Short mmCIF file of C-alpha atoms in Angstrom, two decimals:
data_model
loop_
_atom_site.label_atom_id
_atom_site.label_comp_id
_atom_site.label_asym_id
_atom_site.label_seq_id
_atom_site.Cartn_x
_atom_site.Cartn_y
_atom_site.Cartn_z
CA MET A 1 -0.08 -0.07 0.00
CA LYS A 2 2.49 2.00 0.51
CA LYS A 3 5.15 2.06 -2.06
CA LEU A 4 1.70 2.94 -4.11
CA VAL A 5 1.27 5.62 -2.45
CA LEU A 6 4.72 6.13 -2.63
CA ILE A 7 4.30 5.09 -6.55
CA ALA A 8 1.09 8.00 -7.04
CA LEU A 9 3.12 10.87 -5.19
CA ILE A 10 5.89 10.65 -7.61
CA LEU A 11 3.37 10.61 -10.64
CA THR A 12 1.59 13.73 -9.62
CA PHE A 13 4.36 15.62 -9.71
CA ILE A 14 5.79 14.57 -12.54
CA PRO A 15 3.68 17.05 -14.69
CA VAL A 16 4.98 20.23 -12.81
CA ALA A 17 8.96 18.75 -13.18
CA ARG A 18 8.23 18.65 -17.06
CA ALA A 19 6.44 22.15 -17.17
CA GLN A 20 9.37 24.07 -15.71
CA LYS A 21 11.55 25.93 -18.62
CA ASP A 22 14.10 23.63 -19.27
CA PRO A 23 17.26 26.25 -18.79
CA SER A 24 18.76 25.81 -22.23
CA GLU A 25 15.49 27.22 -23.30
CA LYS A 26 17.27 30.84 -23.67
CA PRO A 27 16.96 33.14 -26.41
CA LYS A 28 19.87 32.83 -28.81
CA LEU A 29 19.09 36.29 -29.41
CA VAL A 30 17.46 39.28 -28.00
CA VAL A 31 17.37 41.73 -29.59
CA GLY A 32 16.20 45.41 -27.92
CA ILE A 33 15.02 47.75 -30.25
CA VAL A 34 14.23 51.41 -29.26
CA VAL A 35 12.62 54.24 -31.24
CA ASP A 36 13.25 58.15 -29.77
CA GLN A 37 10.87 60.65 -29.89
CA MET A 38 7.81 57.57 -29.27
CA ARG A 39 4.75 58.57 -27.66
CA TYR A 40 2.68 55.69 -27.28
CA ASP A 41 -0.52 56.99 -29.08
CA TYR A 42 1.50 56.69 -31.66
CA LEU A 43 0.32 53.21 -31.53
CA THR A 44 -3.05 53.42 -31.44
CA ARG A 45 -3.49 57.10 -33.58
CA PHE A 46 -1.73 54.48 -36.67
CA TYR A 47 -2.93 51.70 -35.55
CA ALA A 48 -5.42 51.26 -39.33
CA LYS A 49 -2.97 51.93 -40.78
CA PHE A 50 -0.03 49.66 -39.90
CA ASP A 51 0.41 46.16 -41.45
CA ASP A 52 0.05 42.62 -40.08
CA ASN A 53 3.87 41.51 -39.80
CA GLY A 54 4.70 44.94 -37.47
CA PHE A 55 4.00 47.12 -35.12
CA LYS A 56 0.75 43.97 -35.15
CA ARG A 57 2.31 41.28 -35.24
CA LEU A 58 4.66 42.85 -31.38
CA ILE A 59 0.99 43.81 -29.86
CA ASN A 60 -0.78 40.81 -30.47
CA ASP A 61 1.57 38.32 -30.07
CA GLY A 62 2.70 39.57 -27.65
CA PHE A 63 2.88 41.65 -24.41
CA SER A 64 1.81 44.96 -24.54
CA CYS A 65 2.74 47.51 -21.04
CA ASN A 66 -0.55 50.46 -22.68
CA ASN A 67 0.55 52.59 -18.74
CA ASN A 68 5.01 52.24 -19.12
CA HIS A 69 6.32 56.07 -17.86
CA PHE A 70 10.04 57.28 -17.33
CA ASN A 71 10.20 57.29 -14.19
CA TYR A 72 12.03 60.16 -13.96
CA MET A 73 13.11 63.52 -15.90
CA PRO A 74 14.65 64.65 -17.30
CA THR A 75 13.58 62.59 -20.29
CA LEU A 76 16.42 62.51 -22.84
CA THR A 77 18.07 60.49 -25.39
CA ALA A 78 20.98 59.75 -23.68
CA PRO A 79 19.19 58.90 -19.75
CA GLY A 80 16.88 56.88 -21.69
CA HIS A 81 18.86 55.05 -23.51
CA ALA A 82 21.00 54.74 -20.23
CA SER A 83 18.16 53.93 -18.40
CA ILE A 84 16.41 51.00 -19.89
CA PHE A 85 19.12 49.03 -20.33
CA THR A 86 21.35 49.63 -17.13
CA GLY A 87 17.33 49.49 -15.41
CA THR A 88 17.60 52.24 -13.40
CA THR A 89 17.50 55.75 -12.74
CA PRO A 90 19.77 58.82 -13.35
CA ARG A 91 20.94 59.40 -9.81
CA THR A 92 22.30 55.82 -10.12
CA HIS A 93 23.37 55.36 -13.78
CA GLY A 94 25.03 58.67 -13.92
CA ILE A 95 23.55 59.67 -17.08
CA ILE A 96 22.23 62.95 -16.18
CA SER A 97 21.71 65.19 -19.07
CA ASN A 98 22.92 64.39 -23.46
CA ASP A 99 25.33 67.08 -22.19
CA TRP A 100 26.28 68.09 -18.65
CA TYR A 101 27.85 70.65 -16.43
CA ASN A 102 31.55 68.51 -15.35
CA LYS A 103 31.83 70.52 -11.93
CA PHE A 104 34.94 68.93 -11.70
CA GLU A 105 35.42 69.96 -15.06
CA LYS A 106 34.48 73.54 -15.19
CA LYS A 107 33.29 72.72 -18.76
CA SER A 108 30.38 71.49 -20.77
CA VAL A 109 30.60 67.64 -21.48
CA TYR A 110 29.08 65.02 -23.47
CA CYS A 111 27.67 61.93 -22.59
CA ALA A 112 29.72 59.74 -24.92
CA GLU A 113 32.78 61.73 -25.77
CA ASP A 114 36.50 60.15 -24.60
CA HIS A 115 39.87 62.38 -25.84
CA SER A 116 41.71 58.70 -24.48
CA VAL A 117 40.64 56.76 -28.06
CA HIS A 118 39.92 57.13 -31.59
CA SER A 119 37.44 57.78 -34.65
CA VAL A 120 37.79 53.67 -37.01
CA GLY A 121 36.11 54.47 -39.61
CA THR A 122 36.79 57.84 -40.21
CA GLU A 123 38.99 60.98 -39.89
CA THR A 124 36.70 63.23 -37.76
CA ALA A 125 36.62 63.17 -34.02
CA ASP A 126 32.83 62.10 -34.70
CA GLY A 127 34.16 58.35 -33.14
CA GLU A 128 35.63 60.07 -30.12
CA MET A 129 33.14 58.01 -28.11
CA SER A 130 32.90 55.42 -24.97
CA PRO A 131 30.50 54.33 -23.23
CA HIS A 132 32.99 56.01 -20.06
CA ARG A 133 30.26 58.09 -18.22
CA MET A 134 28.19 55.45 -17.47
CA LYS A 135 28.95 54.08 -14.65
CA THR A 136 26.57 50.78 -14.07
CA THR A 137 26.25 47.88 -16.07
CA THR A 138 23.61 46.88 -18.57
CA VAL A 139 22.01 43.88 -18.89
CA SER A 140 23.64 43.13 -22.04
CA ASP A 141 27.24 43.75 -19.69
CA GLN A 142 25.13 41.25 -17.34
CA ASN A 143 24.98 38.91 -20.17
CA ARG A 144 28.73 39.17 -21.92
CA LEU A 145 29.41 38.21 -17.86
CA HIS A 146 27.18 35.28 -17.55
CA THR A 147 28.88 32.63 -20.52
CA GLN A 148 31.65 33.74 -20.22
CA MET A 149 31.99 36.99 -22.74
CA ARG A 150 30.82 34.60 -24.97
CA GLY A 151 27.10 35.71 -25.99
CA LYS A 152 28.26 38.77 -28.25
CA THR A 153 26.62 42.06 -27.96
CA ILE A 154 26.39 44.54 -31.14
CA GLY A 155 24.55 48.03 -30.66
CA VAL A 156 23.57 49.51 -33.35
CA SER A 157 22.06 54.01 -34.55
CA LEU A 158 22.85 56.96 -36.01
CA LYS A 159 23.06 58.18 -33.01
CA ASP A 160 26.36 57.95 -31.44
CA ARG A 161 24.90 57.71 -27.10
CA GLY A 162 22.38 55.41 -29.53
CA ALA A 163 24.48 53.19 -30.65
CA ILE A 164 27.62 52.75 -27.43
CA LEU A 165 24.28 53.20 -24.36
CA PRO A 166 22.64 50.29 -25.21
CA ALA A 167 25.44 47.53 -25.78
CA GLY A 168 27.19 48.76 -22.09
CA HIS A 169 30.94 48.12 -21.69
CA SER A 170 31.83 45.06 -22.43
CA ALA A 171 30.19 45.52 -25.44
CA ASN A 172 31.93 43.83 -28.74
CA GLY A 173 30.52 46.40 -31.21
CA ALA A 174 28.78 49.67 -31.06
CA TYR A 175 28.17 51.44 -34.99
CA TRP A 176 26.46 54.81 -35.99
CA PHE A 177 25.86 56.94 -38.29
CA GLN A 178 28.48 59.16 -39.85
CA GLY A 179 26.47 61.72 -42.17
CA ARG A 180 27.82 64.62 -43.83
CA GLU A 181 30.47 63.38 -47.04
CA GLU A 182 30.57 59.88 -46.11
CA GLY A 183 27.55 58.17 -45.49
CA ASN A 184 29.46 55.43 -43.69
CA PHE A 185 28.84 53.16 -40.23
CA ILE A 186 31.88 54.25 -38.28
CA THR A 187 32.17 52.83 -34.19
CA SER A 188 35.02 53.88 -31.60
CA SER A 189 39.13 52.12 -31.22
CA TYR A 190 37.12 51.51 -27.77
CA TYR A 191 35.88 48.85 -29.81
CA MET A 192 38.74 48.00 -32.39
CA ASP A 193 41.62 49.11 -34.21
CA LYS A 194 40.03 48.80 -37.53
CA LEU A 195 36.08 48.08 -38.83
CA PRO A 196 35.20 44.40 -39.58
CA THR A 197 34.96 43.13 -42.74
CA TRP A 198 31.39 42.99 -42.85
CA VAL A 199 30.96 46.84 -42.29
CA THR A 200 33.52 47.54 -44.66
CA SER A 201 31.67 46.11 -47.30
CA PHE A 202 28.07 47.10 -46.42
CA ASN A 203 30.40 51.26 -46.64
CA SER A 204 31.31 50.66 -49.94
CA SER A 205 28.01 49.53 -51.53
CA ALA A 206 26.54 52.92 -51.26
CA LYS A 207 23.39 52.02 -49.88
CA ALA A 208 23.27 55.26 -47.62
CA LYS A 209 23.72 56.82 -51.50
CA SER A 210 20.11 54.51 -52.70
CA TYR A 211 18.27 56.22 -50.14
CA MET A 212 18.91 59.98 -52.19
CA ARG A 213 15.23 59.77 -53.18
CA PRO A 214 12.00 62.46 -53.20
CA TRP A 215 10.33 61.64 -49.74
CA LYS A 216 6.98 61.10 -50.85
CA THR A 217 4.30 59.46 -48.47
CA LEU A 218 3.86 54.84 -48.74
CA LEU A 219 0.31 55.57 -48.99
CA ASP A 220 -2.34 58.42 -50.87
CA ILE A 221 -1.83 61.38 -48.42
CA ASN A 222 -5.47 61.74 -48.40
CA THR A 223 -6.48 59.04 -46.29
CA TYR A 224 -3.53 59.88 -43.76
CA THR A 225 -6.31 61.58 -42.07
CA GLU A 226 -4.90 60.70 -38.23
CA SER A 227 -2.35 64.38 -38.42
CA GLY A 228 -2.77 68.10 -38.75
CA PRO A 229 -2.66 69.82 -43.12
CA ASP A 230 0.20 68.71 -44.07
CA LEU A 231 0.83 72.60 -44.95
CA ASN A 232 1.19 74.59 -41.98
CA VAL A 233 2.60 77.15 -39.91
CA PHE A 234 3.69 74.49 -37.43
CA GLU A 235 6.83 72.81 -39.45
CA GLY A 236 10.11 73.67 -39.84
CA GLY A 237 11.54 72.34 -43.20
CA PHE A 238 14.64 71.71 -44.81
CA GLU A 239 17.14 74.27 -46.65
CA GLY A 240 16.47 75.22 -49.70
CA LYS A 241 12.55 74.25 -50.09
CA LYS A 242 10.06 77.16 -49.07
CA THR A 243 6.83 75.28 -47.78
CA ALA A 244 7.27 71.84 -45.80
CA VAL A 245 4.65 70.23 -47.32
CA PHE A 246 5.33 66.80 -49.40
CA PRO A 247 7.02 65.81 -51.38
CA TYR A 248 11.02 66.19 -50.73
CA ASP A 249 14.06 66.08 -53.30
CA LEU A 250 16.68 64.65 -51.93
CA GLY A 251 18.64 64.50 -54.29
CA GLY A 252 18.02 67.89 -54.94
CA LEU A 253 18.18 68.73 -50.99
CA ASN A 254 21.06 67.12 -49.22
CA SER A 255 23.91 69.41 -49.94
CA ALA A 256 21.62 72.46 -48.14
CA ASN A 257 20.97 70.30 -45.67
CA GLY A 258 24.43 69.01 -44.47
CA GLY A 259 24.56 65.80 -47.00
CA TYR A 260 23.83 62.39 -45.95
CA ASP A 261 22.32 64.31 -42.39
CA ILE A 262 19.51 64.55 -44.69
CA LEU A 263 18.53 61.33 -43.67
CA LYS A 264 18.05 60.99 -40.40
CA VAL A 265 15.70 63.62 -40.89
CA THR A 266 13.31 60.88 -43.20
CA PRO A 267 12.11 57.70 -42.35
CA TYR A 268 14.85 56.64 -45.27
CA GLY A 269 17.10 56.85 -42.66
CA ASN A 270 15.26 53.88 -40.12
CA SER A 271 15.65 52.12 -43.71
CA LEU A 272 19.52 52.34 -43.36
CA LEU A 273 20.01 51.30 -39.53
CA VAL A 274 17.65 47.92 -40.70
CA ASP A 275 20.11 47.18 -44.16
CA PHE A 276 22.88 48.10 -41.93
CA ALA A 277 21.32 45.41 -38.66
CA LEU A 278 20.34 42.51 -41.05
CA ALA A 279 24.25 43.29 -41.45
CA ALA A 280 25.34 42.82 -38.91
CA ILE A 281 22.98 39.33 -37.54
CA ASP A 282 25.02 37.99 -40.80
CA GLY A 283 27.85 39.41 -40.19
CA GLU A 284 28.93 38.97 -36.66
CA GLN A 285 26.65 35.10 -36.26
CA LEU A 286 24.22 36.61 -34.33
CA GLY A 287 21.91 33.66 -32.48
CA ALA A 288 24.11 31.44 -34.38
CA ASP A 289 24.31 29.11 -31.03
CA MET A 290 23.54 28.56 -27.33
CA ASP A 291 24.68 31.24 -26.20
CA THR A 292 22.49 34.29 -25.72
CA ASP A 293 23.70 37.03 -28.11
CA PHE A 294 22.47 41.03 -27.92
CA LEU A 295 21.09 42.87 -30.47
CA THR A 296 20.84 46.24 -29.29
CA VAL A 297 18.51 49.07 -31.93
CA SER A 298 17.85 52.53 -31.87
CA PHE A 299 15.64 54.35 -34.07
CA SER A 300 16.83 57.93 -34.81
CA SER A 301 14.98 59.48 -37.33
CA THR A 302 11.66 59.04 -35.53
CA ASP A 303 12.86 62.16 -33.09
CA TYR A 304 14.97 64.05 -35.96
CA VAL A 305 11.27 64.73 -37.93
CA GLY A 306 10.23 64.99 -34.52
CA HIS A 307 11.94 67.34 -33.61
CA ASN A 308 11.70 69.26 -37.02
CA PHE A 309 7.60 68.68 -37.98
CA GLY A 310 6.37 67.78 -34.86
CA VAL A 311 4.11 65.71 -33.48
CA ASN A 312 0.55 65.98 -35.40
CA SER A 313 2.41 66.40 -38.41
CA LYS A 314 1.56 64.55 -41.99
CA GLU A 315 6.00 64.00 -42.17
CA ILE A 316 5.87 61.66 -38.33
CA GLU A 317 2.51 59.95 -39.61
CA ASP A 318 4.48 58.72 -42.46
CA THR A 319 7.67 57.89 -40.75
CA TYR A 320 5.92 55.74 -38.76
CA ILE A 321 3.73 54.28 -41.44
CA ARG A 322 7.53 53.08 -42.47
CA LEU A 323 9.20 52.38 -39.27
CA ASP A 324 6.84 49.89 -39.03
CA ARG A 325 7.05 47.99 -42.69
CA ASP A 326 10.23 48.09 -41.84
CA LEU A 327 10.19 45.87 -38.28
CA GLY A 328 8.36 44.13 -40.79
CA ARG A 329 11.19 43.47 -42.60
CA LEU A 330 13.52 42.96 -39.66
CA LEU A 331 11.32 40.18 -37.89
CA ASN A 332 10.98 38.10 -40.61
CA ALA A 333 14.55 38.19 -41.04
CA LEU A 334 14.95 37.24 -37.65
CA ASP A 335 12.56 33.98 -38.35
CA LYS A 336 14.89 33.53 -41.29
CA LYS A 337 17.89 33.52 -39.18
CA VAL A 338 17.72 33.28 -36.13
CA GLY A 339 14.72 30.83 -36.27
CA ALA A 340 10.89 31.72 -35.34
CA GLY A 341 10.84 31.45 -30.99
CA GLN A 342 14.00 31.38 -31.31
CA TYR A 343 14.45 35.33 -30.25
CA THR A 344 13.18 37.92 -28.35
CA VAL A 345 12.35 41.28 -28.38
CA PHE A 346 10.90 43.84 -26.31
CA LEU A 347 10.25 48.34 -27.92
CA THR A 348 10.30 51.13 -26.22
CA ALA A 349 11.27 54.64 -26.62
CA ASP A 350 13.65 56.90 -24.68
CA HIS A 351 11.07 59.44 -24.27
CA ALA A 352 8.26 60.54 -25.96
CA GLY A 353 7.40 64.20 -26.72
CA VAL A 354 5.06 67.08 -27.07
CA HIS A 355 3.08 68.78 -29.30
CA VAL A 356 4.45 72.05 -31.01
CA PRO A 357 3.16 74.29 -28.27
CA SER A 358 2.07 76.97 -31.18
CA TYR A 359 -0.25 74.67 -31.87
CA LEU A 360 -1.66 74.17 -28.25
CA LYS A 361 -2.54 78.03 -28.79
CA SER A 362 -4.45 77.62 -31.29
CA ALA A 363 -6.89 75.10 -30.18
CA LYS A 364 -6.83 77.24 -27.35
CA ILE A 365 -5.10 74.68 -24.92
CA PRO A 366 -2.40 76.42 -22.65
CA ALA A 367 1.03 76.77 -23.89
CA GLY A 368 3.70 78.82 -24.87
CA TYR A 369 7.36 78.91 -25.19
CA PHE A 370 9.99 79.65 -22.07
CA ASP A 371 13.19 82.21 -22.56
CA SER A 372 16.12 80.48 -20.55
CA ASP A 373 18.70 82.50 -22.40
CA ALA A 374 16.86 85.53 -20.43
CA PHE A 375 15.07 83.48 -17.15
CA ASP A 376 19.51 82.44 -17.06
CA GLN A 377 20.73 86.61 -17.17
CA ALA A 378 17.53 87.71 -14.04
CA VAL A 379 18.95 84.52 -11.96
CA GLN A 380 22.60 86.35 -11.82
CA ASP A 381 21.25 89.63 -12.12
CA PHE A 382 19.20 88.28 -8.41
CA VAL A 383 22.27 86.77 -7.27
CA SER A 384 24.96 90.03 -8.07
CA THR A 385 22.66 92.59 -6.42
CA ALA A 386 20.71 90.53 -3.53
CA TYR A 387 24.87 89.42 -2.56
CA GLY A 388 27.40 92.05 -3.66
CA ARG A 389 28.61 89.48 -6.15
CA ASP A 390 28.63 87.82 -9.96
CA ASP A 391 30.66 84.77 -9.40
CA LEU A 392 28.46 83.01 -6.31
CA ILE A 393 27.28 80.82 -9.58
CA GLU A 394 29.09 78.81 -11.99
CA ASN A 395 26.84 78.09 -14.75
CA ILE A 396 23.31 77.34 -15.50
CA SER A 397 21.94 75.01 -17.74
CA ASN A 398 19.40 72.18 -17.89
CA TYR A 399 16.52 73.93 -16.09
CA GLN A 400 19.51 73.73 -13.29
CA VAL A 401 21.97 76.72 -11.73
CA PHE A 402 25.42 75.28 -10.10
CA PHE A 403 27.35 77.22 -7.77
CA SER A 404 30.64 78.22 -7.33
CA TYR A 405 31.47 76.56 -3.90
CA LYS A 406 35.25 77.22 -3.71
CA VAL A 407 33.94 81.14 -3.79
CA LEU A 408 30.88 80.41 -1.63
CA GLU A 409 33.08 79.25 1.15
CA GLU A 410 35.68 81.86 0.87
CA ASN A 411 33.49 84.04 1.10
CA LYS A 412 31.29 82.32 3.88
CA ILE A 413 27.92 82.27 2.09
CA ASP A 414 26.47 79.34 3.48
CA ALA A 415 24.57 76.93 0.26
CA GLU A 416 20.81 76.31 1.17
CA GLU A 417 20.54 79.64 1.75
CA LEU A 418 21.79 80.38 -1.63
CA GLN A 419 19.20 77.52 -2.87
CA LYS A 420 16.16 78.99 -1.00
CA LYS A 421 16.29 82.45 -2.06
CA ILE A 422 16.61 81.58 -5.96
CA ALA A 423 14.06 79.15 -5.15
CA HIS A 424 12.01 81.06 -3.99
CA PHE A 425 12.96 84.29 -7.10
CA ALA A 426 12.91 81.86 -9.27
CA LEU A 427 8.34 80.69 -8.21
CA GLN A 428 8.14 84.52 -8.85
CA TYR A 429 9.05 84.43 -12.45
CA GLU A 430 6.13 83.92 -15.01
CA GLN A 431 6.08 79.70 -17.07
CA VAL A 432 8.32 78.28 -13.73
CA ASN A 433 6.03 75.60 -11.97
CA LYS A 434 8.43 74.23 -9.16
CA VAL A 435 11.54 75.06 -8.06
CA TYR A 436 13.77 72.42 -5.96
CA THR A 437 16.91 72.81 -4.33
CA ARG A 438 19.67 70.71 -3.79
CA ALA A 439 19.12 69.86 0.14
CA GLN A 440 15.34 69.41 -0.50
CA LEU A 441 16.37 66.57 -2.42
CA GLU A 442 19.78 64.79 -0.32
CA GLN A 443 16.44 64.74 2.09
CA SER A 444 13.93 63.52 1.48
CA GLY A 445 12.81 60.53 0.14
CA PHE A 446 9.72 61.70 -2.26
CA THR A 447 7.38 58.91 -3.42
CA SER A 448 5.50 60.67 -6.00
CA GLY A 449 4.90 62.92 -8.00
CA MET A 450 6.98 65.28 -10.10
CA GLU A 451 8.74 65.02 -6.64
CA GLN A 452 9.92 61.45 -7.06
CA LEU A 453 11.03 62.03 -10.92
CA VAL A 454 13.49 65.14 -9.70
CA GLU A 455 14.95 62.90 -7.10
CA ASN A 456 15.33 59.70 -9.06
CA GLY A 457 17.14 61.90 -11.83
CA PHE A 458 19.34 63.41 -9.90
CA ASP A 459 22.87 62.57 -8.97
CA GLN A 460 24.72 63.52 -5.92
CA LYS A 461 27.52 64.35 -7.52
CA ARG A 462 26.72 65.13 -10.91
CA SER A 463 23.88 67.43 -11.02
CA GLY A 464 22.88 71.76 -9.89
CA ASP A 465 22.30 72.67 -7.15
CA VAL A 466 18.41 74.31 -7.81
CA PHE A 467 15.76 73.15 -10.59
CA ILE A 468 14.01 74.82 -11.91
CA ILE A 469 10.85 72.97 -13.65
CA LEU A 470 8.41 75.11 -16.44
CA ASP A 471 4.85 74.93 -16.46
CA PRO A 472 2.71 71.75 -18.12
CA ALA A 473 3.44 72.83 -22.45
CA VAL A 474 5.68 75.11 -22.12
CA ILE A 475 9.44 74.82 -24.04
CA SER A 476 12.49 76.57 -24.35
CA TYR A 477 12.35 75.78 -27.94
CA GLY A 478 11.95 77.58 -31.77
CA VAL A 479 8.36 77.66 -32.50
CA THR A 480 7.71 75.06 -35.20
CA GLY A 481 8.61 71.21 -33.78
CA SER A 482 8.32 69.34 -30.94
CA MET A 483 10.45 69.12 -27.92
CA HIS A 484 11.10 66.93 -24.65
CA GLY A 485 12.90 66.93 -21.47
CA THR A 486 9.71 67.29 -18.81
CA GLY A 487 8.47 64.86 -16.12
CA TYR A 488 4.36 64.77 -17.57
CA SER A 489 2.69 61.82 -19.57
CA TYR A 490 3.07 63.62 -23.32
CA ASP A 491 6.42 63.05 -22.45
CA THR A 492 7.09 59.99 -20.12
CA HIS A 493 4.73 58.01 -21.66
CA VAL A 494 6.32 55.69 -24.01
CA PRO A 495 5.72 51.72 -25.35
CA LEU A 496 6.43 48.53 -24.44
CA LEU A 497 6.28 45.71 -26.09
CA PHE A 498 7.52 42.65 -25.72
CA TYR A 499 7.97 39.47 -27.82
CA GLY A 500 9.20 35.53 -28.65
CA ASN A 501 10.76 33.63 -26.43
CA GLY A 502 9.60 33.07 -23.17
CA ILE A 503 7.07 36.18 -23.36
CA LYS A 504 3.18 35.41 -23.12
CA GLN A 505 0.57 36.47 -25.06
CA GLY A 506 -1.15 39.44 -23.32
CA LYS A 507 -1.02 42.81 -21.91
CA THR A 508 -1.79 44.90 -18.93
CA TYR A 509 -3.38 49.06 -17.69
CA ALA A 510 -1.42 48.46 -15.00
CA LYS A 511 1.84 51.61 -14.38
CA THR A 512 5.46 50.07 -15.34
CA VAL A 513 8.43 51.65 -15.16
CA ILE A 514 11.12 51.82 -17.58
CA PRO A 515 14.10 50.38 -14.50
CA ASP A 516 11.71 47.61 -15.27
CA ILE A 517 12.64 45.99 -18.74
CA ALA A 518 16.49 45.30 -17.97
CA THR A 519 15.46 43.77 -15.11
CA THR A 520 12.24 41.45 -16.66
CA ILE A 521 14.74 40.76 -19.54
CA SER A 522 17.60 39.16 -17.23
CA ALA A 523 14.93 37.65 -15.45
CA LEU A 524 14.53 35.57 -18.30
CA LEU A 525 17.74 34.83 -19.43
CA GLY A 526 18.34 33.73 -15.69
CA ILE A 527 20.83 35.86 -14.91
CA GLU A 528 22.06 38.78 -12.13
CA PHE A 529 20.25 41.66 -12.51
CA PRO A 530 21.96 45.26 -13.87
CA ASN A 531 24.63 46.41 -10.82
CA GLY A 532 22.83 49.64 -10.44
CA PHE A 533 19.12 48.27 -10.44
CA SER A 534 16.48 49.68 -9.13
CA GLY A 535 12.99 47.90 -11.25
CA GLU A 536 11.13 45.26 -10.77
CA VAL A 537 10.00 41.99 -12.49
CA LEU A 538 7.52 42.48 -14.90
CA SER A 539 6.14 38.46 -14.26
CA GLU A 540 3.07 38.71 -15.63
CA VAL A 541 5.16 39.10 -18.77
CA LEU A 542 6.79 36.20 -18.46
CA LYS A 543 5.78 32.07 -19.48
#
């Protein structure tokens, strides 16, 4: 009888044991896709224009997090890419902006610049880049460590920061587009001494030149009812063309618009990047063995088009319709090259973007433009009058005020008192909504609201001493095109889609945040989390 009971118990537990995921069933390749300046509502606005192979495939066959937000500010490109892949916020990974005032070097620094390395693939200084300013590891770094460096990581983008920061510190390669007269993908000696054969072959194929053709809408422009009229006063356009209306003759406009750089401001830049990503999969044999590889792909043209034409333009609609087809092309190629069900994809954005304020004002929605130069001078004048000195403020940038602590110390001026006085003055200024001081951020643990977003973006060593928040839909920018950087929902709400190996089919409206991505992918792979992580595992996403 006891034997029968034992056998029954064993049989009861066998199905459970078989249901557990075999660690060897990890995806062969993880593809992390970032779409620069993509609002969440682009998925819903343009859904009817998408075909079945791109965004719809990711949404309907994968898992969609529909209430996904950045949990810090500023919502800019470099902090966005770093946060997605490190699983934490600028307060920990240290990429506090695209560029910032370095109080130790007494100058503005760029997030990826590194003059200790040299350019590879160009004679210009545009390749003097590395991830050395990013303090923490990425999920791809952790995968490299976990696989004893056998798992490869390749990062590609039109922007240097879009390729470098996602790929992490230990990447096999990161490549970005060198425009102007060259039209090539380049890299840095941080990764290698010369371009691989597959990259030189791609560059010599004149693929970039093939896109110097007219940009007209992919579909009948009269069907683009999800965007405003083609002719309006809210768009920038190109030098050499009087109006920002379709079509755009890139062959005739390129010389007045940066040569090959004009491709960045069209959907053809995204198409070129997919061409290069496919070449990378073949050239590096990504996903060809049982050690998981990483490919990070950052689509930058969406950001350039948004800044130029705005989020309500026909140009942005056409850019996303064409990006949808390029995504389908990438996914179909992954099915063939790596194998259907053998790879995992996640797609998100590094930030979203505001409607053009002049357009909002025309619709009677509160919005406006902020003269940051005038404000900076007003703050300087106020401090000079109050203290009789003009050297207490060392720098004002990125809506932050940096003090000269040496001068404060020499003159026995209390830093907290100066912070409070500037904050009180700034709050009287029109279009300034909130002001926070270093003392507040160092002494308080905010758990919600704009205060928490500012705190999560505050690096104690790199950030300033007073922080300025403008009114909603108020930007310091030109009167055409869209901008981003705030903690308001139009900048924080972005898509988050998971698809492929190990991913459930479904959706959620529960709030998720950007740092959750890297921790979720780490859990999927069974690897250690990035060393500064603050995100949660989205267990509902994983099988």
